[in-house]
Coordinates of C-alpha atoms and ligand atoms in Angstrom, one line a residue:
X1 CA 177.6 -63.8 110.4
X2 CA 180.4 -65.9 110.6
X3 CA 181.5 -66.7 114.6
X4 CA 185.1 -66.5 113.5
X5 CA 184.6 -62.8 111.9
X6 CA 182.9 -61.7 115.0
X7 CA 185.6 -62.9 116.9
X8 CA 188.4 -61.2 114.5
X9 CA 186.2 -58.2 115.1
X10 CA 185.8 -59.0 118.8
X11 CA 189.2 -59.1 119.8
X12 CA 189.9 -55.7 117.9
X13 CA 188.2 -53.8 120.3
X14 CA 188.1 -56.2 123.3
X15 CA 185.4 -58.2 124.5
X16 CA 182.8 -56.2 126.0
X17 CA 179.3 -56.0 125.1
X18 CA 180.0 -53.0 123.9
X19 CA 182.4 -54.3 121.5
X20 CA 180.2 -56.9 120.5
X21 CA 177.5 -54.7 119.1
X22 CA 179.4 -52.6 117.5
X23 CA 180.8 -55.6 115.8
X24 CA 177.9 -57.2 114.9
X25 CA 176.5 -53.2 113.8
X26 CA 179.3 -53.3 111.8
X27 CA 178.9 -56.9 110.2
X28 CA 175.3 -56.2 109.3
X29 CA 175.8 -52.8 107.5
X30 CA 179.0 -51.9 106.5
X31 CA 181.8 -54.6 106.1
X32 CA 179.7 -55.0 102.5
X33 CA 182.2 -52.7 100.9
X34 CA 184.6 -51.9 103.8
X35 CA 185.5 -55.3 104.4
X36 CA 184.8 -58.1 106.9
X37 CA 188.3 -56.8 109.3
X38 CA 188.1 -53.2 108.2
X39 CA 190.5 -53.7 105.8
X40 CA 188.2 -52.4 103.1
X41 CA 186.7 -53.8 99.9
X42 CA 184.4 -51.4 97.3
X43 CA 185.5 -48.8 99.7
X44 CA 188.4 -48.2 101.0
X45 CA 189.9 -49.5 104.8
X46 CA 188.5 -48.1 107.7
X47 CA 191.2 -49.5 110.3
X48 CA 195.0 -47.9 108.5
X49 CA 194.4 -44.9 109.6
X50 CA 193.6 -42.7 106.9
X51 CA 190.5 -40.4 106.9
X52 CA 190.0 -38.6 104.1
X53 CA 186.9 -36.9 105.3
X54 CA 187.9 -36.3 108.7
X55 CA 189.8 -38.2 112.0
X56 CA 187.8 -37.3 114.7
X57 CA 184.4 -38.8 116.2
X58 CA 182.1 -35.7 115.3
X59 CA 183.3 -35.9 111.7
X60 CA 183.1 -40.1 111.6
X61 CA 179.6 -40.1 113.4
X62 CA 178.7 -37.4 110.7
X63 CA 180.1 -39.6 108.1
X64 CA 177.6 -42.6 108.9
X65 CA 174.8 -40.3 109.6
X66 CA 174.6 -38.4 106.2
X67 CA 176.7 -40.8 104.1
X68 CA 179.1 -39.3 101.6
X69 CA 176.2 -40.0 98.6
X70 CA 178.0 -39.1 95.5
X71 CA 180.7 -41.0 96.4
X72 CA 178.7 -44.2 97.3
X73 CA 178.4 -43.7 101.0
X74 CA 175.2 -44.3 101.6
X75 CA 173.3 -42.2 104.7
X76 CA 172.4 -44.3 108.4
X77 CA 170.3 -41.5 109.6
X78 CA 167.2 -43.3 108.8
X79 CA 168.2 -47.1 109.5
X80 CA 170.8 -46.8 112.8
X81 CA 169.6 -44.9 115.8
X82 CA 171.8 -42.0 117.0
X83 CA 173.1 -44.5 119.4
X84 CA 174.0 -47.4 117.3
X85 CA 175.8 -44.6 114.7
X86 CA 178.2 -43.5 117.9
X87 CA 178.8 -46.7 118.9
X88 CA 180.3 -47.5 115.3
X89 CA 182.2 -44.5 115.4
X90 CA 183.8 -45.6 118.8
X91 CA 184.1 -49.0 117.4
X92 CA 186.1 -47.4 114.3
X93 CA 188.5 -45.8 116.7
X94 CA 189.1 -48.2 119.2
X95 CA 189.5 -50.9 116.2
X96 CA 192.0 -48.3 114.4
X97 CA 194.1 -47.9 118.2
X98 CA 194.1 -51.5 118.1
X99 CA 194.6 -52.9 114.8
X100 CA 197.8 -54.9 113.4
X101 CA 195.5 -58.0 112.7
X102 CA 197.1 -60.3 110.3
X103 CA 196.3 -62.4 107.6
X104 CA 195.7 -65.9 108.2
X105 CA 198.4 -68.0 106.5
X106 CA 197.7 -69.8 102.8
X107 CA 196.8 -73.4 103.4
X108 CA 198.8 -75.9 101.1
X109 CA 196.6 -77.4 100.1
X110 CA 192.3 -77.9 100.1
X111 CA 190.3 -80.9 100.5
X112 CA 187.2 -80.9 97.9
X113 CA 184.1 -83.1 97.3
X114 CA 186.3 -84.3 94.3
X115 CA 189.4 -83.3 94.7
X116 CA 192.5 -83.1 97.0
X117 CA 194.3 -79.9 96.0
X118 CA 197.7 -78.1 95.6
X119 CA 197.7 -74.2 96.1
X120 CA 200.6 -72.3 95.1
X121 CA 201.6 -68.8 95.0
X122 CA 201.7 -67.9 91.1
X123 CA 202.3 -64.1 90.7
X124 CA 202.9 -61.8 93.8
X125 CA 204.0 -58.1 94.7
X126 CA 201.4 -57.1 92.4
X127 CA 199.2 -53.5 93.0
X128 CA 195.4 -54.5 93.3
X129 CA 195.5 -56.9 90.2
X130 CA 191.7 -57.0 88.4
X131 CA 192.2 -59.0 85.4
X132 CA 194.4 -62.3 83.6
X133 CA 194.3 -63.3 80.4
X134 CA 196.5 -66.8 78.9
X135 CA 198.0 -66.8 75.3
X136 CA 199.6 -70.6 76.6
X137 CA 200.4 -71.7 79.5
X138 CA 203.4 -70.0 79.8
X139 CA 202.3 -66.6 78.8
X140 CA 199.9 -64.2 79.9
X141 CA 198.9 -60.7 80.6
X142 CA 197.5 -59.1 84.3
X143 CA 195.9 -55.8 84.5
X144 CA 196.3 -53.8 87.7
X145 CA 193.9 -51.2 88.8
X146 CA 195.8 -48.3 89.2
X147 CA 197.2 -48.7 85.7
X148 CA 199.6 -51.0 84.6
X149 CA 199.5 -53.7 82.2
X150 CA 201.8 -56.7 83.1
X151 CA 203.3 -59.4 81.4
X152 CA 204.3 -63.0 82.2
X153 CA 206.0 -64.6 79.6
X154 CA 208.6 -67.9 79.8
X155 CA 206.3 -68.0 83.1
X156 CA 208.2 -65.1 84.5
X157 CA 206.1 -62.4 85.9
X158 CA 208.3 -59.3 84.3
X159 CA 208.8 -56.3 86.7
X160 CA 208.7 -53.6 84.1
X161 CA 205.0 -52.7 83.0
X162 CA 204.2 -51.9 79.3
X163 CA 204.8 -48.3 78.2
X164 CA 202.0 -46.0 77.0
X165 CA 198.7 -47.9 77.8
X166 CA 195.9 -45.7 78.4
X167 CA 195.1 -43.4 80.9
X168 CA 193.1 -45.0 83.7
X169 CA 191.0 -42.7 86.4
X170 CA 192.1 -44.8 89.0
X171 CA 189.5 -43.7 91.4
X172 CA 186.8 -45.7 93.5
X173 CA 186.0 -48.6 92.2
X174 CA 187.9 -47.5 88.6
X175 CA 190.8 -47.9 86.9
X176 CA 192.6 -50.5 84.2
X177 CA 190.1 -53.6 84.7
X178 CA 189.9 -56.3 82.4
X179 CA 192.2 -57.5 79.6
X180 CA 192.0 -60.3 76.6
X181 CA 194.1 -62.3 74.1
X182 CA 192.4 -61.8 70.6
X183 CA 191.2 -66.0 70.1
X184 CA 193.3 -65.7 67.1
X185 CA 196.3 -63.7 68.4
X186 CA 198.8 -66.1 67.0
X187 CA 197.9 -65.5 63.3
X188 CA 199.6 -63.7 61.1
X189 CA 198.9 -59.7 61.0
X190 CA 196.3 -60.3 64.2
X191 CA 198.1 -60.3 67.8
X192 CA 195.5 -57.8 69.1
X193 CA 194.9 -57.4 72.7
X194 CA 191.9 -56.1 74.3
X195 CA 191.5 -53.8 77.6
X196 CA 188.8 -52.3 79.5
X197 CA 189.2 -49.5 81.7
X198 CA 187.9 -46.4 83.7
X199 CA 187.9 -43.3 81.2
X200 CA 188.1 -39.9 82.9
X201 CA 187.5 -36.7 81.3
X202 CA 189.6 -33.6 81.3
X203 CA 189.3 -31.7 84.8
X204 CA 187.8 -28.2 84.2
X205 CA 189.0 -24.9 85.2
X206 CA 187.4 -25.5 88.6
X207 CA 189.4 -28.3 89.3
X208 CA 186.3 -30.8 88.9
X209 CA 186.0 -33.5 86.5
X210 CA 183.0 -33.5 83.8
X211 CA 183.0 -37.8 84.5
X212 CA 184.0 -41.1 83.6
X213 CA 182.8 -44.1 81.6
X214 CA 183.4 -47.6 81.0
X215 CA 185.9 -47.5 77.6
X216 CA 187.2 -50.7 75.6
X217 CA 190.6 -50.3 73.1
X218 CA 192.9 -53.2 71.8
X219 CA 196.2 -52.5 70.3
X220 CA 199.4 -54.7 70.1
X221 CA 202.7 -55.4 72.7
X222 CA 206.0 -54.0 70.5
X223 CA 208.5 -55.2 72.7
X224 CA 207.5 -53.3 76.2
X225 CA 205.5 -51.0 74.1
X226 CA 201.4 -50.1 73.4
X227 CA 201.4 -49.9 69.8
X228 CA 198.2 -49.6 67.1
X229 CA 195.7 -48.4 69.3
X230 CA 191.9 -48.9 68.3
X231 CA 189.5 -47.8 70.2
X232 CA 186.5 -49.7 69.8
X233 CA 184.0 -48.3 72.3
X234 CA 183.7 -44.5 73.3
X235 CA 180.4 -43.5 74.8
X236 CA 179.2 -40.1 73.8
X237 CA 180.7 -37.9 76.8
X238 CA 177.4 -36.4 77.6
X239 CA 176.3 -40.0 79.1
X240 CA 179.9 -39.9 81.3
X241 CA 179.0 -39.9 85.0
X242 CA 181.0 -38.5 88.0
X243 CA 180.1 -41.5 90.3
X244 CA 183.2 -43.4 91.3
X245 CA 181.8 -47.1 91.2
X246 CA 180.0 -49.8 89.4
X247 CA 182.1 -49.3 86.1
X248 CA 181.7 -53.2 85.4
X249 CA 183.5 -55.0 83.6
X250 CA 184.7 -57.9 81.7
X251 CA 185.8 -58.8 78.0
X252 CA 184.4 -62.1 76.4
X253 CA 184.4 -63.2 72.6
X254 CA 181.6 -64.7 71.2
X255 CA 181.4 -67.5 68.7
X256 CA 180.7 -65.1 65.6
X257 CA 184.0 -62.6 65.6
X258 CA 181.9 -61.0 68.0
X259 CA 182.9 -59.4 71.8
X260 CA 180.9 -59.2 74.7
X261 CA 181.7 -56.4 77.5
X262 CA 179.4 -55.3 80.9
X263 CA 179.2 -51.5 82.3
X264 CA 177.9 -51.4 85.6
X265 CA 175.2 -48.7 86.4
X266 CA 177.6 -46.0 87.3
X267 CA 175.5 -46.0 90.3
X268 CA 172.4 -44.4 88.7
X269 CA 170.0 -47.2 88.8
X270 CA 167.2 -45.8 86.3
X271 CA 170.0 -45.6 83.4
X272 CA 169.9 -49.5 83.3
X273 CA 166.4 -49.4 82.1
X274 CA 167.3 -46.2 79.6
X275 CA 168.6 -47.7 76.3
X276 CA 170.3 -44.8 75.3
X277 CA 172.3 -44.7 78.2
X278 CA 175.0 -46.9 77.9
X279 CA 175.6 -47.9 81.7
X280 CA 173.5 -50.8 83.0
X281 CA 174.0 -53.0 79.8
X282 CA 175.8 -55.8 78.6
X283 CA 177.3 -55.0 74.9
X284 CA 178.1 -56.3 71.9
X285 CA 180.3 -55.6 68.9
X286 CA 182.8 -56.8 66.8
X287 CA 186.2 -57.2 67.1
X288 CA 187.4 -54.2 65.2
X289 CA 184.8 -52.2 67.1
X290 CA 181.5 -52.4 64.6
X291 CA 178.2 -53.4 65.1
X292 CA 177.2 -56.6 64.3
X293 CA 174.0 -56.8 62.2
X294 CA 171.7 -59.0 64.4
X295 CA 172.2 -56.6 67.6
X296 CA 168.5 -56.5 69.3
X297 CA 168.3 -52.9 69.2
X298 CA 170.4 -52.1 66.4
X299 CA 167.3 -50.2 64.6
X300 CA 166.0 -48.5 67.0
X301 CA 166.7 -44.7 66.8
X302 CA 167.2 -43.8 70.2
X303 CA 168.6 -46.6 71.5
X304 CA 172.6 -47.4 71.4
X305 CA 173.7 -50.2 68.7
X306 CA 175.9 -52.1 70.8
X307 CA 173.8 -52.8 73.7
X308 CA 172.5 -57.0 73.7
X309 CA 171.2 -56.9 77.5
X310 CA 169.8 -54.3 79.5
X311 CA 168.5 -53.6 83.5
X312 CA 172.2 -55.2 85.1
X313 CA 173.5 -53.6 88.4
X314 CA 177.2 -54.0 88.2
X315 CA 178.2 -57.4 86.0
X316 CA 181.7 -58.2 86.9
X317 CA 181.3 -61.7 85.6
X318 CA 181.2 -63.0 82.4
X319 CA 181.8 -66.4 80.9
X320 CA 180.5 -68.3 77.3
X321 CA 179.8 -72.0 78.3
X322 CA 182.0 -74.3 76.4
X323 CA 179.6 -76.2 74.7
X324 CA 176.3 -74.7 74.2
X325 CA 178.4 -71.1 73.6
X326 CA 175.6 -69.4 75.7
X327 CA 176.7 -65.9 77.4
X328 CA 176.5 -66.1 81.4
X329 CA 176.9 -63.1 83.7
X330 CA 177.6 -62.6 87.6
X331 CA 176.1 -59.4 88.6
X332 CA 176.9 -57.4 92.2
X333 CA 173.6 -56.7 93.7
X334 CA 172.4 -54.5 96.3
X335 CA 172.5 -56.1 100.0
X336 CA 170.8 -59.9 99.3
X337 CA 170.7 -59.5 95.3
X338 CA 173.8 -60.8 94.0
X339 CA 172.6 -62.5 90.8
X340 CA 173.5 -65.1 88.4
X341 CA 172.0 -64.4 84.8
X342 CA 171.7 -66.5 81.5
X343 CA 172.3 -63.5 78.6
X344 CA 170.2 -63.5 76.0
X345 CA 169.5 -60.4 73.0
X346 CA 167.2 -57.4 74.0
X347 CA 166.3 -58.9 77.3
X348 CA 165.7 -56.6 80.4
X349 CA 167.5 -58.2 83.6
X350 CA 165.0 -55.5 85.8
X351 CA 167.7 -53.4 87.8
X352 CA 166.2 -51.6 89.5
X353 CA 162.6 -52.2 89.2
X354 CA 163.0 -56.1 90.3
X355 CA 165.7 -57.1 92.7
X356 CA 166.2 -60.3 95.9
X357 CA 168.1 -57.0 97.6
X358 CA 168.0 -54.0 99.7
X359 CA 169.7 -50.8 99.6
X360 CA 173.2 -51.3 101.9
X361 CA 171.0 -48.9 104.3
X362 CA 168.6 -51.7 104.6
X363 CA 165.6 -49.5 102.9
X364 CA 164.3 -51.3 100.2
X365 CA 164.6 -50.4 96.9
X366 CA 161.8 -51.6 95.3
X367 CA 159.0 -54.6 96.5
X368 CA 159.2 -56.0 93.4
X369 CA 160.8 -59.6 93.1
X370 CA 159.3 -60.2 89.6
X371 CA 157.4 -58.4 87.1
X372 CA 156.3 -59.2 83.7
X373 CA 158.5 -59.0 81.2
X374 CA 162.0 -59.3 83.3
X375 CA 164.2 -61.6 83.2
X376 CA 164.5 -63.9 86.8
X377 CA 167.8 -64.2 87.9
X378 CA 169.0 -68.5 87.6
X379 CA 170.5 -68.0 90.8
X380 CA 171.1 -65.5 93.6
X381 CA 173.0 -65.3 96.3
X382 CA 171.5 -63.8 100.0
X383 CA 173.5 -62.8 102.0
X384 CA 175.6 -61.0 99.2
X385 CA 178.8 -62.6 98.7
X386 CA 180.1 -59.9 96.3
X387 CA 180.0 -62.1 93.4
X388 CA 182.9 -60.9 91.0
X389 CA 184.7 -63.3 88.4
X390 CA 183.6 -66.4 86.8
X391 CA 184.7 -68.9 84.2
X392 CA 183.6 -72.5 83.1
X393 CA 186.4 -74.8 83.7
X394 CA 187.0 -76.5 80.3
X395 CA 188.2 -80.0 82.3
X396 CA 191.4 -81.6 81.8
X397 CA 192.9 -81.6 85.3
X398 CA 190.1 -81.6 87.1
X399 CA 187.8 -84.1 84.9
X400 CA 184.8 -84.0 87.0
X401 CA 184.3 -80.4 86.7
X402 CA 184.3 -80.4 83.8
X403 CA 181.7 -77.5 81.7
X404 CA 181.3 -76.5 86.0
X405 CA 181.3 -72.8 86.3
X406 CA 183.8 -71.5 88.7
X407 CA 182.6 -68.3 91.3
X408 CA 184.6 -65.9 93.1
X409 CA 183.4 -63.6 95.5
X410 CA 185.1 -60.5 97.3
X411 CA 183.2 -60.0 100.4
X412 CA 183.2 -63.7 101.1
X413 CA 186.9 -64.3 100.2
X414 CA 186.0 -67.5 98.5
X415 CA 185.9 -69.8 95.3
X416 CA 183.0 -71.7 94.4
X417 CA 182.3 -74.4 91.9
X418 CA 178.8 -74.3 90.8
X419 CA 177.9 -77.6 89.0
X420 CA 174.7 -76.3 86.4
X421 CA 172.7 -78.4 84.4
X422 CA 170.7 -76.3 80.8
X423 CA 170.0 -73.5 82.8
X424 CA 169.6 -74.3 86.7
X425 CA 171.9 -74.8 89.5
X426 CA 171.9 -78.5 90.9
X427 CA 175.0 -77.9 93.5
X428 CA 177.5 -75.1 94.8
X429 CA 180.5 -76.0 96.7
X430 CA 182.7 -73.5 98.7
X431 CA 186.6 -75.0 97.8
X432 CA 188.9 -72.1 98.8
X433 CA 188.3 -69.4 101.4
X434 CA 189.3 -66.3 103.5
X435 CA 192.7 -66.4 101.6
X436 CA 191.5 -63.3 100.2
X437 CA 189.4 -61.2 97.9
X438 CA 188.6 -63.3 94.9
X439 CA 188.9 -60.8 91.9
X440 CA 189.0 -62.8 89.5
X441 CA 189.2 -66.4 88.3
X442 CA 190.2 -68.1 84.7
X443 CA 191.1 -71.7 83.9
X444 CA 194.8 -71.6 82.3
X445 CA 195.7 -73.5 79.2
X446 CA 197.6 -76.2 81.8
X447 CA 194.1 -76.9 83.4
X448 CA 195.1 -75.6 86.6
X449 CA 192.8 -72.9 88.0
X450 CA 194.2 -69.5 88.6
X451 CA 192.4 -67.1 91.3
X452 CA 193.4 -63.0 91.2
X453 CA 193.6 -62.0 94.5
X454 CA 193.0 -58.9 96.5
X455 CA 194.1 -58.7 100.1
X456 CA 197.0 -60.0 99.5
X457 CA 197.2 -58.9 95.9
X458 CA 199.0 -62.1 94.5
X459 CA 197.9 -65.0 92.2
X460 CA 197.3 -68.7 93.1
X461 CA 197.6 -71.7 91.3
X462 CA 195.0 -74.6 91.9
X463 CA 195.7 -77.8 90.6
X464 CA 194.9 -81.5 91.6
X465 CA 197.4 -83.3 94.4
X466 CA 198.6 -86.6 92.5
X467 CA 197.8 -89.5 94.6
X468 CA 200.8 -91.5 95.4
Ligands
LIG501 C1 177.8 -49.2 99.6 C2 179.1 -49.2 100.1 C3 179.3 -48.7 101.5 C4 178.7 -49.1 102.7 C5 177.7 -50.2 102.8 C6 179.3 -48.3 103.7 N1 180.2 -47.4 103.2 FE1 181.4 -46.1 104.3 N2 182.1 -45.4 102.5 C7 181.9 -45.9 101.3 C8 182.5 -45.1 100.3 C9 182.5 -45.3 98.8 C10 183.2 -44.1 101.0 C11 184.1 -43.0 100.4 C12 185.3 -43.5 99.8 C13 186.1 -42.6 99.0 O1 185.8 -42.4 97.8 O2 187.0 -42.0 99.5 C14 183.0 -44.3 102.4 C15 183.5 -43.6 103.4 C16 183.3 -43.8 104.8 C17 183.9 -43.1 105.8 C18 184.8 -41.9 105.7 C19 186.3 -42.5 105.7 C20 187.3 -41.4 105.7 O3 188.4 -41.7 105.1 O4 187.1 -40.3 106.3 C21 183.5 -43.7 107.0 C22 183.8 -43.2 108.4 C23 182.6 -44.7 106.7 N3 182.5 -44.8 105.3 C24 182.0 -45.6 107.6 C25 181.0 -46.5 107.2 C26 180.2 -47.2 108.2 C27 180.4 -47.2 109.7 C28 179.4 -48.0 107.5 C29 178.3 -48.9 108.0 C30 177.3 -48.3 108.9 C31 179.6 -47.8 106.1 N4 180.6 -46.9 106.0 C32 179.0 -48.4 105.0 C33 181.1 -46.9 100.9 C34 180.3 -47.6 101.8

C-alpha cells in the first residue's frame, strides 16, 4: 500500500492502532471499488454520508458480513473475522464524522523519462464524463454517465447537451459510456456518430426491472439535435441481466469498414465462455450494424454473429495499433488480474476458468493460471490498478512515444505509457498520478494527450513544455 494513502486514511480517523488496522483492512479489501479515501470508485462513496442500505453500525457490519451480492457487494463473512468486520464499520463511521479531506492540487506540470510536461485544465464542470471522441482539434464530443452527450466545438465546451439521445439506465456501473466520430464523418451524406450505452428494460408491474444490456446506435448532430437513429446492436432481451456492473465498453473501427465494441460479463462469469450469450465478448460488425463475412463464429448456429473474442471480464480498453492495425484490449480483472490482451478472431481470453486474480473477498476463483487452449494475457497488472482506457499515441508532439500505448487506471489514479515491442512489454512508466480517476485517455488531432477524469470530473490537456 502506498504510505501516503495510509496516512490520508490515518489521519481520517486519528492515529491509533486502531485506526491503523482498520485502514490498512480497508486498503486490502475494499478501496478496490470504493476508492482509496472513501470517496468511492465502481461503487459508490463510503465517507458523504449517504447509506442507502442503512446508517447505523448493526446494518454497516451486516453490510460487510453478507455483501449486497446482486448488486456487486461481495460477502466478508468468510475472509474477515467478526472482529476485523466491526472494526471497518467503526472505521466507516469515524472516517464519515471526520471527513472533509480534499483533493490534492493539479501539478503544472510533470517531469517524464522523456519529457518535461505542461498540464492544463481542458473541459471542467462536467457530470462523471466516460468517453471523448476528436473530429479536429477543435471539435469533439464527451459522453457523460448519467446521460448527456456533449459538445465542444470552436474549442468551446457548450453548456447545453444534445436533445433526444437515448435513454441510459444510469445505474451502477451503467449509463451513456463511450462515443465515436464515423473515420469518414466529413464526407458527404456520412457524418455518423457512434454511442454505447447501458440499455434498461421497461420496469414491470412490480416495480422491478426485467435487465440491462450493453447497446450500440449511431445517428447524426442536427443542430443540438439526435437525428437518424440506427441501431446497430440489440441483444435478444432474454440474455439482458439485472446486475448493475461490468457493462464494458468501448467503440473502435477496424481497417475494413468494420467496428469493434467490448461487453463486460454483466457479472456472470460463466456467460463469457457461453457464445450465445453476448456478455463476456469483444464484437464485431460493420458500420451500418451487419455482420461482416469473415466473423469466427459467424456459422455457427448457436453462437451470436457478431462476437470476434470471447472469455473477457470487463474490457474497458480498446485501441488498434497504428501500424500493424492489430486490436488491443485492457480488461478489469478480479483482485490481481487486470489484463492486457492482443485480440485476435475466435479466441477464448479464459474468464473465468484462467485468471492472475482473486475474488475482491480474497477466495480464489479458480487455480488455474493457464490452460490449453486460452489465450495468456501479454501483460497483467497485480496489485489491480483498475485498468480502464487506452490509446496508442500516434507521435507528433511527443516523438519518442511514438506507436507507445498510453494506460489509465481508476483505482491508481494514474497514466502510464507502456513502450511495447510485436507483442511484449519492454517498459511501463507512471507519468501523471493521484490527480484523479483516469477514465479515459485519447490522443487529440494537436498531439497533445487528453486524460477524462473522474474525481474531479474535468479534462486535462498534456502536451510537451518547450524548452527555452
Ligand atoms: C467488488 C466491489 C466491492 C468491494 C470490493 C466492496 N464493495 Fe461495498 N459495495 C459495493 C457495491 C456495488 C455496493 C452497492 C452499491 C449500490 O449499488 O448502491 C456496496 C455497498 C456497500 C455498503 C452499503 C453502503 C450504503 O449506502 O448503505 C457498505 C457499508 C460497503 N459496501 C462496505 C464495504 C466494505 C467495508 C468493503 C471492504 C471490506 C467493501 N464494501 C468492498 C461494491 C464493493
Amino acid at each position: 500500500m502506498k504510505i501516503s494513502t495510509l496516512l490520508a486514511l490515518v489521519t481520517l480517523v486519528g492515529i491509533s492502532a486502531m485506526g491503523q488496522e482498520a485502514a490498512k483492512l480497508y486498503q486490502a479489501n475494499c478501496s478496490h471499488c470504493h476508492g482509496n479515501k472513501l470517496q468511492g470508485g465502481s461503487a459508490q462513496s463510503l465517507g458523504d454520508g449517504v447509506w442507502k442500505f442503512g446508517n447505523s453500525a448493526g446494518y454497516i457490519t451486516r453490510n460487510i458480513k453478507f455483501g449486497i451480492t446482486h448488486l456487486g457487494m461481495p460477502a466478508y463473512e468468510e475472509t474477515l473475522s467478526e472482529r476485523e468486520i466491526r472494526v471497518l464499520a467503526n472505521f466507516l463511521l469515524d472516517a464519515e464524522k471526520k471527513s472533509g479531506a480534499t483533493q490534492a492540487a493539479l501539478p503544472e506540470f510533470l517531469q517524464t523519462l522523456d519529457y518535461d510536461i505542461k498540464v492544463e485544465v481542458w473541459a471542467e464542470g462536467l457530470d462523471i464524463p466516460w468517453g471523448l471522441t476528436f473530429l479536429d482539434a477543435e471539435t469533439a464530443l464527451i459522453t457523460e454517465r448519467t446521460g448527456q452527450l456533449r459538445v465542444v466545438a470552436k474549442g468551446h465546451l457548450y453548456s447545453k447537451s444534445v436533445n433526444g439521445t437515448p435513454e441510459v439506465l444510469a445505474e451502477g456501473q451503467g449509463g451513456l459510456l463511450d462515443v465515436a466520430f464515423d473515420p469518414n464523418y466529413a464526407d458527404e451524406g456520412n457524418q455518423w456518430v457512434y454511442l454505447s450505452y447501458s440499455h434498461g428494460l421497461e420496469l414491470q408491474p412490480n416495480g422491478k426491472r426485467a435487465g440491462a444490456m450493453t447497446k450500440l446506435v449511431r445517428g447524426r448532430i442536427n443542430g443540438n439535435e439526435w437525428a437518424d437513429e440506427q441501431v446497430l446492436f440489440e441483444a435478444p432481451h432474454e440474455t439482458y441481466r439485472t446486475t448493475r456492473h461490468h457493462y464494458g465498453t468501448r467503440i473502435v473501427f477496424g481497417q475494413k469498414d468494420d467496428l469493434y465494441f467490448s461487453i463486460g460479463d454483466r457479472g456472470t462469469g460463466a456467460h463469457a465462455q457461453d457464445l450465445s450469450k453476448p456478455n463476456g465478448k469483444i464484437h464485431r460488425i460493420h458500420r451500418d450494424g451487419s455482420i461482416p463475412r469473415d466473423n469466427p463464429f459467424r456459422h455457427i448456429k448457436t453462437a451470436m454473429p457478431s462476437i470476434f473474442s470471447y472469455g473477457h471480464r470487463n474490457p474497458q480498453g480498446l485501441a488498434l495499433h497504428p501500424k500493424t492495425g492489430q486490436l488491443w484490449a485492457a480488461e478489469h480483472g478480479p483482485l490481481g488480474g487486470d489484463e492486457l490482451n492482443l485480440i485476435f478472431p475466435s479466441i477464448n481470453y479464459g474468464w473465468p476458468l484462467i485468471t492472475y486474480g482473486k475474488n475482491y473477498n480474497g477466495t480464489s476463483i479458480t487455480e488455474f493460471v493457464r490452460k490449453e487452449g486460452m489465450q495468456q494475457p501479454i501483460w497483467y497488472w497485480k496489485p489491480s490498478t483498475a485498468v480502464c482506457g487506452i490509446d496508442f499515441y500516434p507521435g507528433d508532439l511527443f516523438p519518442k512515444w511514438k506507436n507507445k500505448l498510453l494506460v489509465g487506471s481508476l483505482k491508481y489514479e494514474d497514466l502510464r505509457v507502456l513502450d511495447i515491442e510485436k507483442d511484449r512489454v519492454m517498459h511501463e512508466e507512471v507519468i501523471l498520478k493521484n490527480a484523479g480517476r483516469v477514465r479515459d485517455v485519447v490522443c487529440g488531432p494537436d498531439g497533445a494527450i487528453y486524460v477524462v477524469l473522474n474525481d474531479p470530473c474535468t479534462i486535462l490537456r498534456l502536451s510537451p513544455m518547450m524548452k527555452k
